[in-house]
Amino acid sequence: ALARPDLTGSAEDIEQTVSQLAALVPKLPDSTAAEKTLAKLLPRTGNAEPVRRELARLLHRRGRAGEALELLPDAGRSSDPATLDVYGSLLAEQGRLEEAKGIFRRALELQPGNAKVLLHMGMLSLREKDASAARDWFTKSLAAEPAAPGTLAALGLAQVQLGDARAALDSWDRALVLDPSQYDTLFNRSVLAGRTGDAEGARRGL
């Protein structure tokens, strides 16, 4: 279906098909093939925003944030929280933190409980060395999506900066239950456990 999508029918049907494909393509194991497929979809639709968004997301993951930004010249005026989230993340990658914050806030006005945007606001706060604000954002994100190991890992970082080692260890334990392959989190947990005198916990991550 991804290789030969059905782009027949009404314009509305085609738009829906393209949007669905755009969301599926970045999940392909071969990112090069995914990029080529999205590039082929781009001229086949009148509303190119979903395809541009997912292609930009894919390029960002491949370390090509500059190219990704070029795909979204009008994203700042979008009414789609997902597009605003990708655009804000790209701006943050470029060090344009205040612009990114404004974009994320606009996304939250449109969808206050968007867990990804709340997470990214927290990450911005961490970069600005405001651990208290970061903790609040991560807590809100987890209220919207409790089983998010990446958010739990980030919450642990904020809690460490706030001097709450016990809470950080708990957050990291919860993250590792959900995703044992988070090796950075496992390492951080081991280091912190060692610092708090938990030798057994420290050895667990070695």
PDB file of C-alpha atoms in Angstrom, residues 51-164:
ATOM      1  CA  VAL A  51       3.321  15.216   3.993  1.00  0.00           C
ATOM      2  CA  ARG A  52       5.646  18.170   4.543  1.00  0.00           C
ATOM      3  CA  ARG A  53       5.277  17.739   8.300  1.00  0.00           C
ATOM      4  CA  GLU A  54       6.153  14.046   8.306  1.00  0.00           C
ATOM      5  CA  LEU A  55       9.002  14.508   5.831  1.00  0.00           C
ATOM      6  CA  ALA A  56      10.353  17.326   8.012  1.00  0.00           C
ATOM      7  CA  ARG A  57      10.009  15.093  11.091  1.00  0.00           C
ATOM      8  CA  LEU A  58      11.953  12.338   9.320  1.00  0.00           C
ATOM      9  CA  LEU A  59      14.712  14.695   8.159  1.00  0.00           C
ATOM     10  CA  HIS A  60      14.993  16.040  11.704  1.00  0.00           C
ATOM     11  CA  ARG A  61      15.515  12.520  13.034  1.00  0.00           C
ATOM     12  CA  ARG A  62      18.220  12.026  10.410  1.00  0.00           C
ATOM     13  CA  GLY A  63      20.078  15.124  11.578  1.00  0.00           C
ATOM     14  CA  ARG A  64      18.992  17.408   8.741  1.00  0.00           C
ATOM     15  CA  ALA A  65      17.108  20.097  10.657  1.00  0.00           C
ATOM     16  CA  GLY A  66      18.030  22.826   8.186  1.00  0.00           C
ATOM     17  CA  GLU A  67      16.443  20.974   5.268  1.00  0.00           C
ATOM     18  CA  ALA A  68      13.452  20.135   7.416  1.00  0.00           C
ATOM     19  CA  LEU A  69      12.846  23.808   8.220  1.00  0.00           C
ATOM     20  CA  GLU A  70      12.887  24.676   4.520  1.00  0.00           C
ATOM     21  CA  LEU A  71       9.956  22.303   4.030  1.00  0.00           C
ATOM     22  CA  LEU A  72       7.809  24.262   6.503  1.00  0.00           C
ATOM     23  CA  PRO A  73       8.008  27.912   5.450  1.00  0.00           C
ATOM     24  CA  ASP A  74       4.433  28.666   6.554  1.00  0.00           C
ATOM     25  CA  ALA A  75       4.249  26.332   9.544  1.00  0.00           C
ATOM     26  CA  GLY A  76       4.110  29.182  12.039  1.00  0.00           C
ATOM     27  CA  ARG A  77       0.621  30.027  10.764  1.00  0.00           C
ATOM     28  CA  SER A  78      -0.621  26.428  10.871  1.00  0.00           C
ATOM     29  CA  SER A  79      -3.689  25.446  12.877  1.00  0.00           C
ATOM     30  CA  ASP A  80      -2.449  21.865  13.256  1.00  0.00           C
ATOM     31  CA  PRO A  81      -0.810  21.152  16.654  1.00  0.00           C
ATOM     32  CA  ALA A  82       1.256  18.306  15.172  1.00  0.00           C
ATOM     33  CA  THR A  83       2.761  20.601  12.534  1.00  0.00           C
ATOM     34  CA  LEU A  84       3.427  23.296  15.122  1.00  0.00           C
ATOM     35  CA  ASP A  85       5.137  20.722  17.347  1.00  0.00           C
ATOM     36  CA  VAL A  86       7.487  19.622  14.563  1.00  0.00           C
ATOM     37  CA  TYR A  87       8.191  23.240  13.603  1.00  0.00           C
ATOM     38  CA  GLY A  88       8.851  24.265  17.205  1.00  0.00           C
ATOM     39  CA  SER A  89      11.209  21.323  17.675  1.00  0.00           C
ATOM     40  CA  LEU A  90      13.154  22.349  14.577  1.00  0.00           C
ATOM     41  CA  LEU A  91      13.431  25.932  15.806  1.00  0.00           C
ATOM     42  CA  ALA A  92      14.710  24.680  19.152  1.00  0.00           C
ATOM     43  CA  GLU A  93      17.268  22.515  17.343  1.00  0.00           C
ATOM     44  CA  GLN A  94      18.526  25.673  15.652  1.00  0.00           C
ATOM     45  CA  GLY A  95      18.843  27.458  19.005  1.00  0.00           C
ATOM     46  CA  ARG A  96      15.848  29.723  18.352  1.00  0.00           C
ATOM     47  CA  LEU A  97      14.377  29.001  21.772  1.00  0.00           C
ATOM     48  CA  GLU A  98      12.048  31.981  22.171  1.00  0.00           C
ATOM     49  CA  GLU A  99      10.519  31.375  18.742  1.00  0.00           C
ATOM     50  CA  ALA A 100      10.126  27.693  19.568  1.00  0.00           C
ATOM     51  CA  LYS A 101       8.439  28.541  22.852  1.00  0.00           C
ATOM     52  CA  GLY A 102       5.956  30.782  21.060  1.00  0.00           C
ATOM     53  CA  ILE A 103       5.131  28.041  18.566  1.00  0.00           C
ATOM     54  CA  PHE A 104       4.623  25.463  21.314  1.00  0.00           C
ATOM     55  CA  ARG A 105       2.361  27.849  23.213  1.00  0.00           C
ATOM     56  CA  ARG A 106       0.257  28.329  20.094  1.00  0.00           C
ATOM     57  CA  ALA A 107      -0.029  24.544  19.740  1.00  0.00           C
ATOM     58  CA  LEU A 108      -1.175  24.286  23.347  1.00  0.00           C
ATOM     59  CA  GLU A 109      -3.797  26.952  22.784  1.00  0.00           C
ATOM     60  CA  LEU A 110      -5.188  24.715  20.050  1.00  0.00           C
ATOM     61  CA  GLN A 111      -4.762  21.465  22.011  1.00  0.00           C
ATOM     62  CA  PRO A 112      -3.972  22.032  25.708  1.00  0.00           C
ATOM     63  CA  GLY A 113      -3.419  18.355  26.506  1.00  0.00           C
ATOM     64  CA  ASN A 114      -0.953  17.562  23.712  1.00  0.00           C
ATOM     65  CA  ALA A 115       1.578  15.347  25.517  1.00  0.00           C
ATOM     66  CA  LYS A 116       4.365  15.840  22.966  1.00  0.00           C
ATOM     67  CA  VAL A 117       4.135  19.608  23.038  1.00  0.00           C
ATOM     68  CA  LEU A 118       4.055  19.607  26.842  1.00  0.00           C
ATOM     69  CA  LEU A 119       7.160  17.399  26.813  1.00  0.00           C
ATOM     70  CA  HIS A 120       8.951  19.733  24.425  1.00  0.00           C
ATOM     71  CA  MET A 121       8.085  22.746  26.574  1.00  0.00           C
ATOM     72  CA  GLY A 122       9.720  20.889  29.446  1.00  0.00           C
ATOM     73  CA  MET A 123      12.821  20.197  27.394  1.00  0.00           C
ATOM     74  CA  LEU A 124      13.055  23.895  26.558  1.00  0.00           C
ATOM     75  CA  SER A 125      12.846  24.714  30.259  1.00  0.00           C
ATOM     76  CA  LEU A 126      15.682  22.285  30.965  1.00  0.00           C
ATOM     77  CA  ARG A 127      17.803  24.004  28.330  1.00  0.00           C
ATOM     78  CA  GLU A 128      17.030  27.300  30.027  1.00  0.00           C
ATOM     79  CA  LYS A 129      18.105  25.772  33.368  1.00  0.00           C
ATOM     80  CA  ASP A 130      14.634  26.164  34.861  1.00  0.00           C
ATOM     81  CA  ALA A 131      14.230  22.713  36.399  1.00  0.00           C
ATOM     82  CA  SER A 132      11.119  23.670  38.366  1.00  0.00           C
ATOM     83  CA  ALA A 133       9.243  24.742  35.232  1.00  0.00           C
ATOM     84  CA  ALA A 134      10.536  21.653  33.415  1.00  0.00           C
ATOM     85  CA  ARG A 135       9.185  19.380  36.161  1.00  0.00           C
ATOM     86  CA  ASP A 136       5.787  21.054  35.888  1.00  0.00           C
ATOM     87  CA  TRP A 137       5.670  20.619  32.105  1.00  0.00           C
ATOM     88  CA  PHE A 138       6.739  16.975  32.305  1.00  0.00           C
ATOM     89  CA  THR A 139       4.127  16.305  34.988  1.00  0.00           C
ATOM     90  CA  LYS A 140       1.426  17.777  32.744  1.00  0.00           C
ATOM     91  CA  SER A 141       2.670  15.693  29.823  1.00  0.00           C
ATOM     92  CA  LEU A 142       2.506  12.525  31.923  1.00  0.00           C
ATOM     93  CA  ALA A 143      -1.030  13.388  33.007  1.00  0.00           C
ATOM     94  CA  ALA A 144      -1.946  13.313  29.309  1.00  0.00           C
ATOM     95  CA  GLU A 145       0.185  10.240  28.477  1.00  0.00           C
ATOM     96  CA  PRO A 146       1.214   8.314  31.622  1.00  0.00           C
ATOM     97  CA  ALA A 147       3.058   5.445  29.903  1.00  0.00           C
ATOM     98  CA  ALA A 148       5.712   7.615  28.226  1.00  0.00           C
ATOM     99  CA  PRO A 149       9.207   6.385  29.133  1.00  0.00           C
ATOM    100  CA  GLY A 150      10.964   9.316  27.474  1.00  0.00           C
ATOM    101  CA  THR A 151       8.958  11.805  29.496  1.00  0.00           C
ATOM    102  CA  LEU A 152       9.619   9.901  32.717  1.00  0.00           C
ATOM    103  CA  ALA A 153      13.332   9.917  31.926  1.00  0.00           C
ATOM    104  CA  ALA A 154      13.239  13.671  31.334  1.00  0.00           C
ATOM    105  CA  LEU A 155      11.281  14.185  34.557  1.00  0.00           C
ATOM    106  CA  GLY A 156      14.044  12.364  36.402  1.00  0.00           C
ATOM    107  CA  LEU A 157      16.619  14.802  35.022  1.00  0.00           C
ATOM    108  CA  ALA A 158      14.588  17.756  36.293  1.00  0.00           C
ATOM    109  CA  GLN A 159      14.168  16.115  39.694  1.00  0.00           C
ATOM    110  CA  VAL A 160      17.921  15.563  39.981  1.00  0.00           C
ATOM    111  CA  GLN A 161      18.536  19.236  39.270  1.00  0.00           C
ATOM    112  CA  LEU A 162      16.024  20.083  41.990  1.00  0.00           C
ATOM    113  CA  GLY A 163      17.878  17.886  44.466  1.00  0.00           C
ATOM    114  CA  ASP A 164      15.152  15.248  44.752  1.00  0.00           C
TER     115      ASP A 164
END
